[in-house]
Tab-separated table of C-alpha atoms in Angstrom:
chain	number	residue	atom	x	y	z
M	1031	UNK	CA	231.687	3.796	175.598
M	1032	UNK	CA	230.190	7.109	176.260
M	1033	UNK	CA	226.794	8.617	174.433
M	1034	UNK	CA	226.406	12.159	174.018
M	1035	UNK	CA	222.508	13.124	174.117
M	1036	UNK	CA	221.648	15.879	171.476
M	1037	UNK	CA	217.937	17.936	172.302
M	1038	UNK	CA	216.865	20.119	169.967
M	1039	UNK	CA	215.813	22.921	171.251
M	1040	UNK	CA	213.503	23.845	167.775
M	1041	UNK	CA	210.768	22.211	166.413
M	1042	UNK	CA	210.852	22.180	162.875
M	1043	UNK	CA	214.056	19.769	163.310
M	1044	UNK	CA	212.273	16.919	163.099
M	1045	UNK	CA	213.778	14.939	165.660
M	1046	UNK	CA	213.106	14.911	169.530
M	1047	UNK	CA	216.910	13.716	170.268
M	1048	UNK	CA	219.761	12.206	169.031
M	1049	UNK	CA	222.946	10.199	170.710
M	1050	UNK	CA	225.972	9.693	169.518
M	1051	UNK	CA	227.999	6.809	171.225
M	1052	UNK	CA	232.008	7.546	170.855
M	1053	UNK	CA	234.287	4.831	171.882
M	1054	UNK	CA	237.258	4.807	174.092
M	1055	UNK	CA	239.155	6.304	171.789
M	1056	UNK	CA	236.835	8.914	170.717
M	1057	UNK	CA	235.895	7.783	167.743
M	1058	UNK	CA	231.573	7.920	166.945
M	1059	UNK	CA	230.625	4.277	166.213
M	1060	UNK	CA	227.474	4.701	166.471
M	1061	UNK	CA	224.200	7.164	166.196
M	1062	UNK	CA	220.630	6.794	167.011
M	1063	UNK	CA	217.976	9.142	166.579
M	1064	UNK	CA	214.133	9.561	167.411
M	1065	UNK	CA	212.294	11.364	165.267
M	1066	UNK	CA	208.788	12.989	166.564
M	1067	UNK	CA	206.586	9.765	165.816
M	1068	UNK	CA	209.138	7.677	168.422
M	1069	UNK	CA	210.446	5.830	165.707
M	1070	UNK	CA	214.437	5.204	166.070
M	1071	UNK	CA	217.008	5.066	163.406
M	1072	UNK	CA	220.145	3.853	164.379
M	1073	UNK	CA	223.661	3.988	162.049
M	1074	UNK	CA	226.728	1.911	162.642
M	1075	UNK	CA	229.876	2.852	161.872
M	1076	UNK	CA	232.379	-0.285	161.170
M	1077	UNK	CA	236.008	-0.288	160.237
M	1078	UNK	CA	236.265	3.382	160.673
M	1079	UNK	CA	239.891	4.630	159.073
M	1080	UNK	CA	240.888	7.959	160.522
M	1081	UNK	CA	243.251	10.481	158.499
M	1082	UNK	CA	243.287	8.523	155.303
M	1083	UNK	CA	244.944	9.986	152.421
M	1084	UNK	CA	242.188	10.807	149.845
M	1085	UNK	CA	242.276	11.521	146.017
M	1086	UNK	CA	242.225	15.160	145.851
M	1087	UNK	CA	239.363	15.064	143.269
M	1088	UNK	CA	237.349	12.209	145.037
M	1089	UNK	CA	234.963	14.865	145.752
M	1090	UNK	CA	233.647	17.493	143.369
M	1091	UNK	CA	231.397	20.088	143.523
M	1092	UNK	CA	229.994	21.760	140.273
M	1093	UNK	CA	227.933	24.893	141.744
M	1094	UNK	CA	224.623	25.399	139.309
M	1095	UNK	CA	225.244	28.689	136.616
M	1096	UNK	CA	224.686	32.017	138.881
M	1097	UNK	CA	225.119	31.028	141.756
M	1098	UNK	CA	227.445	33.603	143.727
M	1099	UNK	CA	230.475	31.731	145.387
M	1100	UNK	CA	231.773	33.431	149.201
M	1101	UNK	CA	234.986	31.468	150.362
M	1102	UNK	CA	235.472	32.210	153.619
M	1103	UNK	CA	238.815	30.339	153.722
């Protein structure tokens, strides 16, 4: 397992750092961060699938009236 350790380098982040633990195959399983009070939230990640076919309209985004679109595809 290796961790990379993330610094921010401003302020109003919120967080003084954040690691990200990949596995031997590069994949993140896990990510802890500490926020400015030294509390530390950690996230798991289980069972992670990688390249699974999704449903094209699984996720859907419905911009609010006026507000001006830039693709940058």
């Amino acid at each position: 397992e290796k961790v990379i350790k993330l610094i921010p380098t401003d302020d109003f982040l919120g967080f003084n750092s954040a690691k990200i633990f990949v596995n031997r195959n590069y994949i993140v399983n896990k990510i802890e961060i500490e926020d400015y009070t030294n509390n530390y939230f950690a996230f798991s990640l289980n069972q992670v699938k990688i390249n699974r076919k999704l449903p094209e309209d699984l996720f859907n985004f419905l911009p609010p009236e006026g507000t001006d679109i830039i693709d940058l595809r």
